[in-house]
mmCIF file of C-alpha atoms and ligand atoms in Angstrom:
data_model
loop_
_atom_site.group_PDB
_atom_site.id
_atom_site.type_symbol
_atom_site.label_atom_id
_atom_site.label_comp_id
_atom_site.label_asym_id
_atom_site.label_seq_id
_atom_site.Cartn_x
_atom_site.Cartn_y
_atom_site.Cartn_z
ATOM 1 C CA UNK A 1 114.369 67.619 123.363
ATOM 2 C CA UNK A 2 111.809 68.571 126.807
ATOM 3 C CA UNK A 3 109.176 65.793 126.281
ATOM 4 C CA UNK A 4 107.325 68.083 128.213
ATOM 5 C CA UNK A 5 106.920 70.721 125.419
ATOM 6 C CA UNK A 6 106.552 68.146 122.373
ATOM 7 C CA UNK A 7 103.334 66.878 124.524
ATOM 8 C CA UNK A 8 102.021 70.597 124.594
ATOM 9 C CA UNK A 9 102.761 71.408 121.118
ATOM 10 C CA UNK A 10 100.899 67.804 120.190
ATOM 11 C CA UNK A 11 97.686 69.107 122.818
ATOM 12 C CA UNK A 12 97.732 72.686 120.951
ATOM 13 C CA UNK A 13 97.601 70.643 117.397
ATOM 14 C CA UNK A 14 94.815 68.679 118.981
ATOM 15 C CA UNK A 15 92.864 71.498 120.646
ATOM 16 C CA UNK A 16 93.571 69.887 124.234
ATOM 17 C CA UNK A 17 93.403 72.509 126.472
ATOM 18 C CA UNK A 18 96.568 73.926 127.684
ATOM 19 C CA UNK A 19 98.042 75.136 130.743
ATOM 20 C CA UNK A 20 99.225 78.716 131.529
ATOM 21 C CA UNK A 21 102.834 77.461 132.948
ATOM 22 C CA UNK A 22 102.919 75.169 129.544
ATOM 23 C CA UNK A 23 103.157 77.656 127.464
ATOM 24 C CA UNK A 24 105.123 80.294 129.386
ATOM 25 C CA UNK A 25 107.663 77.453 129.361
ATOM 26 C CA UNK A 26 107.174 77.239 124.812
ATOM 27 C CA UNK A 27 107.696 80.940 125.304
ATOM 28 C CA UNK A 28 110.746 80.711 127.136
ATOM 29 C CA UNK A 29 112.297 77.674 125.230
ATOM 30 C CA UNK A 30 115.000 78.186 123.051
ATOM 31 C CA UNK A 31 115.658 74.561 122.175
ATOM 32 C CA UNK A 32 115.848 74.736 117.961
ATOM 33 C CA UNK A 33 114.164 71.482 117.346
ATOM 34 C CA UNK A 34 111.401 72.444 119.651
ATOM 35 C CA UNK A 35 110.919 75.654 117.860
ATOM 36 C CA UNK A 36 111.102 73.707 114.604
ATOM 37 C CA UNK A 37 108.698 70.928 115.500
ATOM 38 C CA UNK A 38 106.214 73.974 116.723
ATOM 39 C CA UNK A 39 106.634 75.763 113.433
ATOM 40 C CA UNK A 40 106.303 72.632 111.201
ATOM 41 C CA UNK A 41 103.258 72.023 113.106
ATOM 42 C CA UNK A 42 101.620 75.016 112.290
ATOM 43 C CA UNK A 43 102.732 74.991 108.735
ATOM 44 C CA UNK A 44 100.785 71.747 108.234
ATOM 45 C CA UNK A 45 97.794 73.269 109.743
ATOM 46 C CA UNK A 46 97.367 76.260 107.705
ATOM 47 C CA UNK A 47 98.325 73.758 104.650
ATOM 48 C CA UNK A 48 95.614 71.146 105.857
ATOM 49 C CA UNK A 49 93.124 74.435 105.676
ATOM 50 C CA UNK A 50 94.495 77.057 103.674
ATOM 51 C CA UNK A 51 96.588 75.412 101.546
ATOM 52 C CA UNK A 52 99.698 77.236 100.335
ATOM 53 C CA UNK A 53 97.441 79.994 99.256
ATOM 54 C CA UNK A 54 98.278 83.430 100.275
ATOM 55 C CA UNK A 55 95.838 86.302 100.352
ATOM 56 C CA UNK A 56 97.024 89.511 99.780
ATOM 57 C CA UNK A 57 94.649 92.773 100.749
ATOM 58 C CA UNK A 58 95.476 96.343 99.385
ATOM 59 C CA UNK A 59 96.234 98.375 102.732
ATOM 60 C CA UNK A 60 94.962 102.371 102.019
ATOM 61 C CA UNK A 61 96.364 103.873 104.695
ATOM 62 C CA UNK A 62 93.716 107.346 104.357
ATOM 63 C CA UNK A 63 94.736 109.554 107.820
ATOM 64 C CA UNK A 64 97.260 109.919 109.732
ATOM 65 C CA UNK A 65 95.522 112.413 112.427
ATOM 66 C CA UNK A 66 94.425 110.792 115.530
ATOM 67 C CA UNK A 67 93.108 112.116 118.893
ATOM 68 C CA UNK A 68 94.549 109.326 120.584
ATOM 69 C CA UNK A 69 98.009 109.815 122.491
ATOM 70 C CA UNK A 70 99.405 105.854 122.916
ATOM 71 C CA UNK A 71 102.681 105.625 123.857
ATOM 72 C CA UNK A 72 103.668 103.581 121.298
ATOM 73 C CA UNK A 73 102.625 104.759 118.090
ATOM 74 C CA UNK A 74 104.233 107.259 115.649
ATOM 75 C CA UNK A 75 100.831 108.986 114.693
ATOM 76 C CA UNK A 76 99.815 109.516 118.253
ATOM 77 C CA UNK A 77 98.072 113.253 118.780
ATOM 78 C CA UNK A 78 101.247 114.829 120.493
ATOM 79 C CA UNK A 79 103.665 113.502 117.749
ATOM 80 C CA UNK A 80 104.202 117.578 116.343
ATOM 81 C CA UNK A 81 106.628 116.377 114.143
ATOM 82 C CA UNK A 82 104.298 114.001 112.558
ATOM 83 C CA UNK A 83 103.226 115.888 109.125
ATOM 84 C CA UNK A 84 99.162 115.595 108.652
ATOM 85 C CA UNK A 85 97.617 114.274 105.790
ATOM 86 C CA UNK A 86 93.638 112.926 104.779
ATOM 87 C CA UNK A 87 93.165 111.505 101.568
ATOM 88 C CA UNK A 88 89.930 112.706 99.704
ATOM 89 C CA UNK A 89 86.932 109.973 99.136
ATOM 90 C CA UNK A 90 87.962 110.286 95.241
ATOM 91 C CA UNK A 91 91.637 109.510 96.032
ATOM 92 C CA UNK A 92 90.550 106.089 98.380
ATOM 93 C CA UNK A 93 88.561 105.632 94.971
ATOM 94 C CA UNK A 94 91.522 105.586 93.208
ATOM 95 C CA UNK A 95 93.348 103.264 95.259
ATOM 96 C CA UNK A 96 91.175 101.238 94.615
ATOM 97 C CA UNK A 97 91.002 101.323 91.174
ATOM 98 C CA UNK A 98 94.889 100.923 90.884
ATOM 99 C CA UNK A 99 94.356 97.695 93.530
ATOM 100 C CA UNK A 100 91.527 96.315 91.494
ATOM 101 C CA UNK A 101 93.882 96.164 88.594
ATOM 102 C CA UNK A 102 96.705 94.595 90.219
ATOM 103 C CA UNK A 103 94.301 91.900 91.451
ATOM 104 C CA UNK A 104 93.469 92.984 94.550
ATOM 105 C CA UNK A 105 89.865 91.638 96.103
ATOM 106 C CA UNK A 106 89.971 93.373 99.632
ATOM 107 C CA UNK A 107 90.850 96.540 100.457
ATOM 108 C CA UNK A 108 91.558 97.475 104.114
ATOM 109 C CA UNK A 109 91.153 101.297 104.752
ATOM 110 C CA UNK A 110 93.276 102.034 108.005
ATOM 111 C CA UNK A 111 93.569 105.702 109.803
ATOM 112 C CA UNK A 112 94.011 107.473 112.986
ATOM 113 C CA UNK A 113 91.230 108.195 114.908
ATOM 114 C CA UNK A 114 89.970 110.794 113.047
ATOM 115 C CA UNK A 115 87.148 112.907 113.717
ATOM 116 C CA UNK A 116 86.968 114.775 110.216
ATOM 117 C CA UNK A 117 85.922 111.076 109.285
ATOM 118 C CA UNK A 118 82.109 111.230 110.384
ATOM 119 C CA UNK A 119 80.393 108.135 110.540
ATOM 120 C CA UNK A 120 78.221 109.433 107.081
ATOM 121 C CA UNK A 121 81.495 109.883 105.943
ATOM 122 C CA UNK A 122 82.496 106.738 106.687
ATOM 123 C CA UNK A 123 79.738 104.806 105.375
ATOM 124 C CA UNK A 124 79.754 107.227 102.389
ATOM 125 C CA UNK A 125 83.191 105.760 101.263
ATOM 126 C CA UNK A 126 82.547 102.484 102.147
ATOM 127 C CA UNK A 127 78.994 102.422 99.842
ATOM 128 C CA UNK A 128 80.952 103.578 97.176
ATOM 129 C CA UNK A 129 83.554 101.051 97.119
ATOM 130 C CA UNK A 130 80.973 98.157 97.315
ATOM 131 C CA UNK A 131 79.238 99.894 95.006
ATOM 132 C CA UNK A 132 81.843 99.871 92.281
ATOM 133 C CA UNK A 133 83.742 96.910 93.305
ATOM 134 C CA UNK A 134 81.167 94.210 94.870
ATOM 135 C CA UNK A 135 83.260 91.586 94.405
ATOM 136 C CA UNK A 136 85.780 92.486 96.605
ATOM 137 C CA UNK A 137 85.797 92.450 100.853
ATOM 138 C CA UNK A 138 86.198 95.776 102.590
ATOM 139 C CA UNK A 139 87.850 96.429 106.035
ATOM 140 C CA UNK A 140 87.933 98.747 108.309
ATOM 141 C CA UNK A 141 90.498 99.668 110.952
ATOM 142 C CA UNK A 142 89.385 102.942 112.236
ATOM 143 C CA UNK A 143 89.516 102.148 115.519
ATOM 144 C CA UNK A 144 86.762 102.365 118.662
ATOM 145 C CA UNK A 145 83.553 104.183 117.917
ATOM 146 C CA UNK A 146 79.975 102.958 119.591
ATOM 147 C CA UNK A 147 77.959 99.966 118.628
ATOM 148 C CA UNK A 148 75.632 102.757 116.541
ATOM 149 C CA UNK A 149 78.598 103.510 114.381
ATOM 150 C CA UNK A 150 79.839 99.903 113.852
ATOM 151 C CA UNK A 151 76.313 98.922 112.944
ATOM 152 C CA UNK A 152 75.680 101.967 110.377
ATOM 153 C CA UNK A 153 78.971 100.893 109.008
ATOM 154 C CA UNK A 154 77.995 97.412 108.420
ATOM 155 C CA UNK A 155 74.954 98.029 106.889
ATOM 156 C CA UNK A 156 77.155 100.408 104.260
ATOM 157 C CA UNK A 157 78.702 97.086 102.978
ATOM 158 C CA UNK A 158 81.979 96.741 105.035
ATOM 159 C CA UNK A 159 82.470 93.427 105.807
ATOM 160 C CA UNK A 160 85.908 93.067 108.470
ATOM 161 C CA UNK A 161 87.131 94.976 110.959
ATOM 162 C CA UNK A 162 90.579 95.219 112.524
ATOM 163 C CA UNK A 163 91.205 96.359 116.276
ATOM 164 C CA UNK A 164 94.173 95.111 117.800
ATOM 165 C CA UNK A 165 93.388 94.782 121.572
ATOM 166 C CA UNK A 166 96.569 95.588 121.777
ATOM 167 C CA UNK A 167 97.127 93.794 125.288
ATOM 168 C CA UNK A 168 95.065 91.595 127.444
ATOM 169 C CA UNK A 169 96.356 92.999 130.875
ATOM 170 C CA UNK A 170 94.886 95.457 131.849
ATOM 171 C CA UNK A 171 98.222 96.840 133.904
ATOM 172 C CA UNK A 172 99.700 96.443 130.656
ATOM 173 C CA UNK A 173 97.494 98.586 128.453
ATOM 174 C CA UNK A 174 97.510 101.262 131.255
ATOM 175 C CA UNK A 175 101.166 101.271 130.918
ATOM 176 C CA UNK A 176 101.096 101.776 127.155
ATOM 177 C CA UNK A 177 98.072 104.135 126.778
ATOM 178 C CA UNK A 178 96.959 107.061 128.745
ATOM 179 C CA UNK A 179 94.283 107.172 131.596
ATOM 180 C CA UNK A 180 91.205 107.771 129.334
ATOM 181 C CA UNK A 181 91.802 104.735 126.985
ATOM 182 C CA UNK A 182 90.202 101.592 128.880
ATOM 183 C CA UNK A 183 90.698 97.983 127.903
ATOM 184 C CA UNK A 184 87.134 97.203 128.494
ATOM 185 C CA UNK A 185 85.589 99.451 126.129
ATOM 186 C CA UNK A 186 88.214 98.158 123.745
ATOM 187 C CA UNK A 187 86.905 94.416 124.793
ATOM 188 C CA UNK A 188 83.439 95.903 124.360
ATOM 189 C CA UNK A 189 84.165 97.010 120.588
ATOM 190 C CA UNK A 190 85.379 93.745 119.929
ATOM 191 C CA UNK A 191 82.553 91.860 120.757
ATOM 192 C CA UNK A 192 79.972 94.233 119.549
ATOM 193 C CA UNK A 193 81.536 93.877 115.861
ATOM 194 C CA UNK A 194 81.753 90.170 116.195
ATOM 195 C CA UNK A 195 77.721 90.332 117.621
ATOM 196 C CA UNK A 196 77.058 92.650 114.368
ATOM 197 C CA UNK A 197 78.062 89.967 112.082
ATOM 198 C CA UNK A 198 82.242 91.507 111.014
ATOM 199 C CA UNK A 199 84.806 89.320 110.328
ATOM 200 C CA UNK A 200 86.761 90.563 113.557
ATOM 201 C CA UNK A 201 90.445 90.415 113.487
ATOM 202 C CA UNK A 202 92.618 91.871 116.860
ATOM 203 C CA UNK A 203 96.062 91.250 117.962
ATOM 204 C CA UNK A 204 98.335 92.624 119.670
ATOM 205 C CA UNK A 205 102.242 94.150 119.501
ATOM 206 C CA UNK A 206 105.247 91.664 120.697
ATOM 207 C CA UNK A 207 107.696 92.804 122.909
ATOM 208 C CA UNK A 208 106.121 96.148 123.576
ATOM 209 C CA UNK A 209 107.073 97.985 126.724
ATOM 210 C CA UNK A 210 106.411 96.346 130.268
ATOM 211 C CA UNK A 211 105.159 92.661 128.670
ATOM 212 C CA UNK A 212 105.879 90.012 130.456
ATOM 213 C CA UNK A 213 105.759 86.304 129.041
ATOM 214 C CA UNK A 214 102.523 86.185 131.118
ATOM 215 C CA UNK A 215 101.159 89.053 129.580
ATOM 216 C CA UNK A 216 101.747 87.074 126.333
ATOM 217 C CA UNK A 217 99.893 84.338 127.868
ATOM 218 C CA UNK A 218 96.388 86.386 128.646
ATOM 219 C CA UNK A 219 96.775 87.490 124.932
ATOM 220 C CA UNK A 220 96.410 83.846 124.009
ATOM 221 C CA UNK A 221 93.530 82.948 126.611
ATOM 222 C CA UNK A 222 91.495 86.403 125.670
ATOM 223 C CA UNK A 223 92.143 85.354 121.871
ATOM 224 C CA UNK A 224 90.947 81.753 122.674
ATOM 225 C CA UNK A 225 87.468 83.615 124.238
ATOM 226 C CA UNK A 226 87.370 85.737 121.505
ATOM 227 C CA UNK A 227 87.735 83.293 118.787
ATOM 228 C CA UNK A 228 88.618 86.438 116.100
ATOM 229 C CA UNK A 229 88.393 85.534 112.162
ATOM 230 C CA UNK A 230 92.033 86.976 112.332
ATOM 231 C CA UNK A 231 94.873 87.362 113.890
ATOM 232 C CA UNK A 232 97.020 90.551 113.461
ATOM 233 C CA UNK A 233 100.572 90.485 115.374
ATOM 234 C CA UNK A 234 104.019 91.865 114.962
ATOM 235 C CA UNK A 235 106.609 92.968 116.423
ATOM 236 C CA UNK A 236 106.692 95.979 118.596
ATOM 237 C CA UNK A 237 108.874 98.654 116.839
ATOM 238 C CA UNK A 238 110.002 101.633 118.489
ATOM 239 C CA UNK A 239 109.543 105.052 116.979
ATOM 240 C CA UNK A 240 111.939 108.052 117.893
ATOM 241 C CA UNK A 241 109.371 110.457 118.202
ATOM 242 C CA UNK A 242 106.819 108.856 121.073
ATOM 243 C CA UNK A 243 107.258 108.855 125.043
ATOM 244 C CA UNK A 244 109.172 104.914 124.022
ATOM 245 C CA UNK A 245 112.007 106.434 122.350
ATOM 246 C CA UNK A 246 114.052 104.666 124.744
ATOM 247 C CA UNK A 247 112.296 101.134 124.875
ATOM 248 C CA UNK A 248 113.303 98.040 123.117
ATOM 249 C CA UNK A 249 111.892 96.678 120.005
ATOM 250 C CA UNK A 250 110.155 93.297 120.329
ATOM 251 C CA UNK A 251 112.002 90.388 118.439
ATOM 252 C CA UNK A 252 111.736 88.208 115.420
ATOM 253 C CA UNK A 253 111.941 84.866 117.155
ATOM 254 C CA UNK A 254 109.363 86.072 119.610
ATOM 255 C CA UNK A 255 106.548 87.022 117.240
ATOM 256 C CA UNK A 256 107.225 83.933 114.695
ATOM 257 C CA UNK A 257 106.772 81.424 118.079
ATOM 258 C CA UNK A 258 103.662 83.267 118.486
ATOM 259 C CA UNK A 259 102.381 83.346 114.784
ATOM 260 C CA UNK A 260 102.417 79.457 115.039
ATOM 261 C CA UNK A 261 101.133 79.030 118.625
ATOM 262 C CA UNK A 262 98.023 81.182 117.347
ATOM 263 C CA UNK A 263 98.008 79.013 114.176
ATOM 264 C CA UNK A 264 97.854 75.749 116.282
ATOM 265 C CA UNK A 265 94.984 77.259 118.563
ATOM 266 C CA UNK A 266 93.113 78.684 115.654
ATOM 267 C CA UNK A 267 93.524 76.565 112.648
ATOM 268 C CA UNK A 268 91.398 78.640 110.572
ATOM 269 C CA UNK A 269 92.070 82.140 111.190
ATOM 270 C CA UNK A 270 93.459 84.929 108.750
ATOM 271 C CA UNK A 271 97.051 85.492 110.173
ATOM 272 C CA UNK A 272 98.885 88.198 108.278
ATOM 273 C CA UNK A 273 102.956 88.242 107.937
ATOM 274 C CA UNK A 274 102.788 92.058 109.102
ATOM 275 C CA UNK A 275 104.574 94.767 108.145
ATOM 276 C CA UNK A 276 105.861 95.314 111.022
ATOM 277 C CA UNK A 277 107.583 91.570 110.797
ATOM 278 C CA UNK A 278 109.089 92.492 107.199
ATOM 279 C CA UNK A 279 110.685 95.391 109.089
ATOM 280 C CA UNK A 280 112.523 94.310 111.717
ATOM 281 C CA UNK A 281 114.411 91.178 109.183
ATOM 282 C CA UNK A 282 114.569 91.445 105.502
ATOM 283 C CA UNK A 283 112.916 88.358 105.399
ATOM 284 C CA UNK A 284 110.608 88.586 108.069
ATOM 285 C CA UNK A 285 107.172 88.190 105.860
ATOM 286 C CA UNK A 286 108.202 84.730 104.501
ATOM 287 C CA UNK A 287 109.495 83.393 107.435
ATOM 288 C CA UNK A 288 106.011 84.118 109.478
ATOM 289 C CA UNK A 289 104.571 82.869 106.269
ATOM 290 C CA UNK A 290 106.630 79.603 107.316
ATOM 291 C CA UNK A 291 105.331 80.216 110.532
ATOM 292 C CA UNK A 292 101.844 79.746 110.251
ATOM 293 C CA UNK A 293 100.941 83.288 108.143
ATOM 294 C CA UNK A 294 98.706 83.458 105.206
ATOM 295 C CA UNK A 295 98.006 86.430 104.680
ATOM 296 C CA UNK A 296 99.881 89.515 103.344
ATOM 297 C CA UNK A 297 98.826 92.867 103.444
ATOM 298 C CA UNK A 298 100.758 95.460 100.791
ATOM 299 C CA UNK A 299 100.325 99.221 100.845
ATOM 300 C CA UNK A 300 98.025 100.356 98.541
ATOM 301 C CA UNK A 301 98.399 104.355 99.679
ATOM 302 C CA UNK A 302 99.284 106.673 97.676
ATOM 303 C CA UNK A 303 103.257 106.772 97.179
ATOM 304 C CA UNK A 304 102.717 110.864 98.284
ATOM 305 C CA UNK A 305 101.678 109.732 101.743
ATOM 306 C CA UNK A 306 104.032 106.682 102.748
ATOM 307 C CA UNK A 307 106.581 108.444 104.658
ATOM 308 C CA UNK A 308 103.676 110.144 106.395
ATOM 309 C CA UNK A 309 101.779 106.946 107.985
ATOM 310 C CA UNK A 310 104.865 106.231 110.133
ATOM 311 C CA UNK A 311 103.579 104.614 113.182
ATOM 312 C CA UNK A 312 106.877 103.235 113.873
ATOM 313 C CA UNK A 313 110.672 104.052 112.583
ATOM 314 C CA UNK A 314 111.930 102.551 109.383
ATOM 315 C CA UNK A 315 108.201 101.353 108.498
ATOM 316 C CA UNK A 316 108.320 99.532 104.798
ATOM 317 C CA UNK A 317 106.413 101.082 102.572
ATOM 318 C CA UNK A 318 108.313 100.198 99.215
ATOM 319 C CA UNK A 319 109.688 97.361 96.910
ATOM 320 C CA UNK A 320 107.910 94.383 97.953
ATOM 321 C CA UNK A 321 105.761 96.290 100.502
ATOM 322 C CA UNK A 322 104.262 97.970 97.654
ATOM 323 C CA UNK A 323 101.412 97.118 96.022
ATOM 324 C CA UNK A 324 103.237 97.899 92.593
ATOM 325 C CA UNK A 325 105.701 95.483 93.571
ATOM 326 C CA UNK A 326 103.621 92.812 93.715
ATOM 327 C CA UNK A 327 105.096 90.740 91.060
ATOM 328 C CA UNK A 328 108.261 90.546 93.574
ATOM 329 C CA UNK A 329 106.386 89.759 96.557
ATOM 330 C CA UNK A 330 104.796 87.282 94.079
ATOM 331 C CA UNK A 331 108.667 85.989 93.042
ATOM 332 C CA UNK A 332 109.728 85.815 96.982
ATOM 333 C CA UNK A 333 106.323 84.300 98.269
ATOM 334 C CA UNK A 334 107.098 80.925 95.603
ATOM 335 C CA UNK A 335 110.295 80.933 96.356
ATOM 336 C CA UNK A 336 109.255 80.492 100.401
ATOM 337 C CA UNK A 337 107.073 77.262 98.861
ATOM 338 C CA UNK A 338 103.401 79.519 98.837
ATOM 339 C CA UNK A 339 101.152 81.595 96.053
ATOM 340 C CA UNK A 340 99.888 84.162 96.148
ATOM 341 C CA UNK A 341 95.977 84.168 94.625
ATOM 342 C CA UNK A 342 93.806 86.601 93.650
ATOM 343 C CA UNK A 343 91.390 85.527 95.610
ATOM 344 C CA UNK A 344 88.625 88.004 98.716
ATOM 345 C CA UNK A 345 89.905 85.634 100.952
ATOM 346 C CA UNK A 346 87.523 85.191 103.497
ATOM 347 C CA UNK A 347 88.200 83.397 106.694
ATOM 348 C CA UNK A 348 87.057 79.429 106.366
ATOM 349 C CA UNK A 349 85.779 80.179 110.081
ATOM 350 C CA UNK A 350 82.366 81.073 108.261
HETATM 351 N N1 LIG B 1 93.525 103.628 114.843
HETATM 352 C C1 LIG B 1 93.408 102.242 114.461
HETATM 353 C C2 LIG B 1 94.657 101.784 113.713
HETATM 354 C C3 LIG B 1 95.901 101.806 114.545
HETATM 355 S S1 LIG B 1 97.411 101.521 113.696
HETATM 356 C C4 LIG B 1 93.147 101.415 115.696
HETATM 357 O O1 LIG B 1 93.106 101.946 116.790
HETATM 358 O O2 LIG B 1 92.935 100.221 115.559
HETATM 359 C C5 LIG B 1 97.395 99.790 113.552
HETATM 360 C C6 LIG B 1 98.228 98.992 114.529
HETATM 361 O O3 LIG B 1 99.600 99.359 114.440
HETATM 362 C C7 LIG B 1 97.917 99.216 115.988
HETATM 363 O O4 LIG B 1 96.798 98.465 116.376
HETATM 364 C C8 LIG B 1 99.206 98.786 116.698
HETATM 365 O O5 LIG B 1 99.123 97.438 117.179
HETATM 366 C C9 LIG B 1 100.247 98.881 115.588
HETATM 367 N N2 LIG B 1 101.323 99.810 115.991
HETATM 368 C C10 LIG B 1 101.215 101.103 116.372
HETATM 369 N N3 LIG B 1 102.416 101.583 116.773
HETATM 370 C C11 LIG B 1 103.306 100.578 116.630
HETATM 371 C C12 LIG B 1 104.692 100.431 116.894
HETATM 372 N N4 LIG B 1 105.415 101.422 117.393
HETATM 373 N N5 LIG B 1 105.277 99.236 116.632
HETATM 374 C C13 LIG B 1 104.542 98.209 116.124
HETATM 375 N N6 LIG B 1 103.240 98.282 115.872
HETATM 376 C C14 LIG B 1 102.610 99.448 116.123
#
C-alpha cells in the first residue's frame, strides 16, 4: 500500500492542505485497500457528524422546457424528440401534499430553464408551499437568473438552492455548453445565493466529455473556495438524443472516490447518493451512501411526467426511486447499516 497516498488521505481527514499532484495520484490509484481506507475514512466522518441518518427530500421535477442547449443533457432546447410538459402550481401543491404524507420535510422543485416560470410565478409557488407546509425546507434548482430574482425568491420562503457548476475549467464547460453559457456568470450565481443567505449546493457530472483527472482536481479546489452546504455529483450518463450520443458514460468507481474525497474535505456538507449513481449500478445509492452520502433524493413528480424529465437515458424514476417506494428504499438503506429519518435536514454547516 503507497505510503504516499495513506499520508494524503490522513491530511484530507485532518484538513491539511493538499497538493494538486496528491490527489491526481488518489484519482488515478486503483490499489483496493487504498480505496477502502479512503472510503472508511469518509464513512466515519459523516458518522462522527451525521450519524447514520439519512435525509431524504421529495424531488418535483415541474418542467421539462429549457432554453438552454448543453450538450449533455436530455432536456436541452434542440432535443425535438423530447415531449414538453409544465406542471400547474395546484399539481406542485399536490406533490406536496402526497410528500408531506409520506414524511417528507423538503421538497426540491427542479426544471428547465423555463421562461413561462416568471419570477412572480416563482415566488408565487414557493409562498404557497411555506405557507401550507412551514415546517418543511424548500429548494430550488431552476437554474441561473440575476441576483434580483434569487433575492425575490428568498424572501418568498425558499431556503436552498441547487446549481451544479457543472465544471471548474473553463475549457471544459466551453466544451460541454454552447458559446453564450459562461462559467463566470455561473460562479457569479453561486456566490450571490450563498451572499443572500441559501443553503447553496453545486457539483458537478463525473466522467463527462473532455474531463481530465485535472479537471476533477479544479472541481475540488473551486468547491474548497466555495465551501457549498452541499454537494451534488454523479455520474455523467449519456443520453441518445444530445450532440454526446457517442461519448462515454462516467464510472461508478470514479464518482464513489469522489463522494468520499468531498466528504473528507467537507465533513459537514449534504452529499446526496444521486440518481444518476442508482442508475448506472443497481446498487449505486447505497454504495455512495457507504461512500460518504447522506442524503437521498426520491422523485416526488407526478408518475404522468417521469418518462418525460429524461435528462439522461435509462434515468430511474420507479421502485425505490419513487417516492411511493419509500418503504423499500427504507428496507435497502438499513440493510446498507443507515436510516432513513424524517427529518428537514439542514446542513450542520449553519
Ligand atoms: N436547469 C437546472 C437543473 C438542471 S438538471 C440547472 O441548470 O441547474 C440537474 C443536473 O442534472 C444538472 O446540473 C446536470 O449536472 C445533471 N445532468 C444533466 N444531464 C446529465 C447527463 N446526461 N448525465 C448526468 N447528469 C446530467
Amino acid at each position: 500500500m503507497s505510503l504516499d497516498l495513506t499520508t494524503t488521505i490522513e491530511h484530507l481527514y485532518s484538513g491539511t492542505p493538499v497538493y494538486k499532484n496528491e490527489l491526481i495520484n488518489l484519482l488515478k490509484c486503483e490499489d483496493p485497500q487504498i480505496i477502502e481506507l479512503l472510503r472508511s475514512k469518509a464513512n466515519s466522518v459523516r458518522q462522527e457528524i451525521y450519524g447514520t441518518d439519512v435525509y431524504i427530500r421529495g424531488l418535483i421535477e415541474f418542467t421539462n422546457y429549457c432554453k438552454n442547449n448543453c450538450y449533455y443533457c436530455g432536456i436541452r432546447r434542440d432535443n425535438l424528440v423530447a415531449t414538453r410538459y409544465r406542471l400547474a402550481p395546484e399539481d406542485i401543491l399536490s406533490c406536496c401534499d402526497e410528500g408531506y404524507k409520506l414524511g417528507f420535510r423538503t421538497f426540491v422543485l427542479q426544471g428547465g430553464e423555463d421562461g413561462f416560470f416568471t419570477r412572480d410565478k416563482i415566488c408565487h409557488i414557493v409562498a404557497s408551499i411555506k405557507d401550507k407546509y412551514p415546517d418543511c425546507a424548500l429548494t430550488l434548482s431552476i437554474g441561473e437568473w440575476s441576483r434580483a430574482d434569487y433575492q425575490a425568491f428568498y424572501n418568498a420562503g425558499a431556503d436552498r438552492y441547487l446549481l451544479r457548476h457543472e465544471t471548474a475549467c473553463k475549457d471544459h464547460y466551453s466544451k460541454l455548453h454552447p458559446e453564450n453559457m459562461c462559467l463566470d456568470t455561473r460562479k457569479e450565481c453561486l456566490f450571490n445565493l450563498k451572499d443572500i443567505g441559501f443553503q447553496v449546493g453545486s457539483g458537478f457530472m463525473v466522467g463527462s466529455p473532455f474531463q481530465t483527472l485535472d479537471n476533477l482536481v479544479e472541481d475540488i479546489f473551486f468547491l474548497a473556495q466555495l465551501k457549498p452546504h452541499m454537494i451534488g455529483i454523479g455520474p455523467y450518463i449519456t443520453h441518445k438524443d444530445t450532440p454526446f450520443r457517442d461519448k462515454e458514460s462516467g464510472s461508478l468507481d470514479m464518482t464513489l472516490k469522489l463522494i468520499s474525497i468531498l466528504r473528507l474535505s467537507h465533513p459537514k456538507a449534504l452529499i446526496p447518493a444521486t440518481t444518476a449513481l442508482g442508475t448506472i449500478h443497481p446498487n449505486g445509492r447505497e454504495l455512495g451512501l457507504k461512500a460518504g452520502a447522506n442524503v437521498i433524493m426520491p422523485n416526488l413528480s407526478p408518475a404522468s411526467v417521469r418518462e418525460k424529465y429524461m435528462l439522461y437515458d435509462n434515468k430511474l424514476s420507479t421502485g425505490k426511486e419513487a417516492a411511493e417506494g419509500l418503504d423499500e428504499l427504507k428496507k435497502s438503506v438499513a440493510k446498507a447499516g443507515y436510516k432513513v429519518v424524517i427529518d428537514v435536514g439542514h446542513s450542520k454547516l449553519i
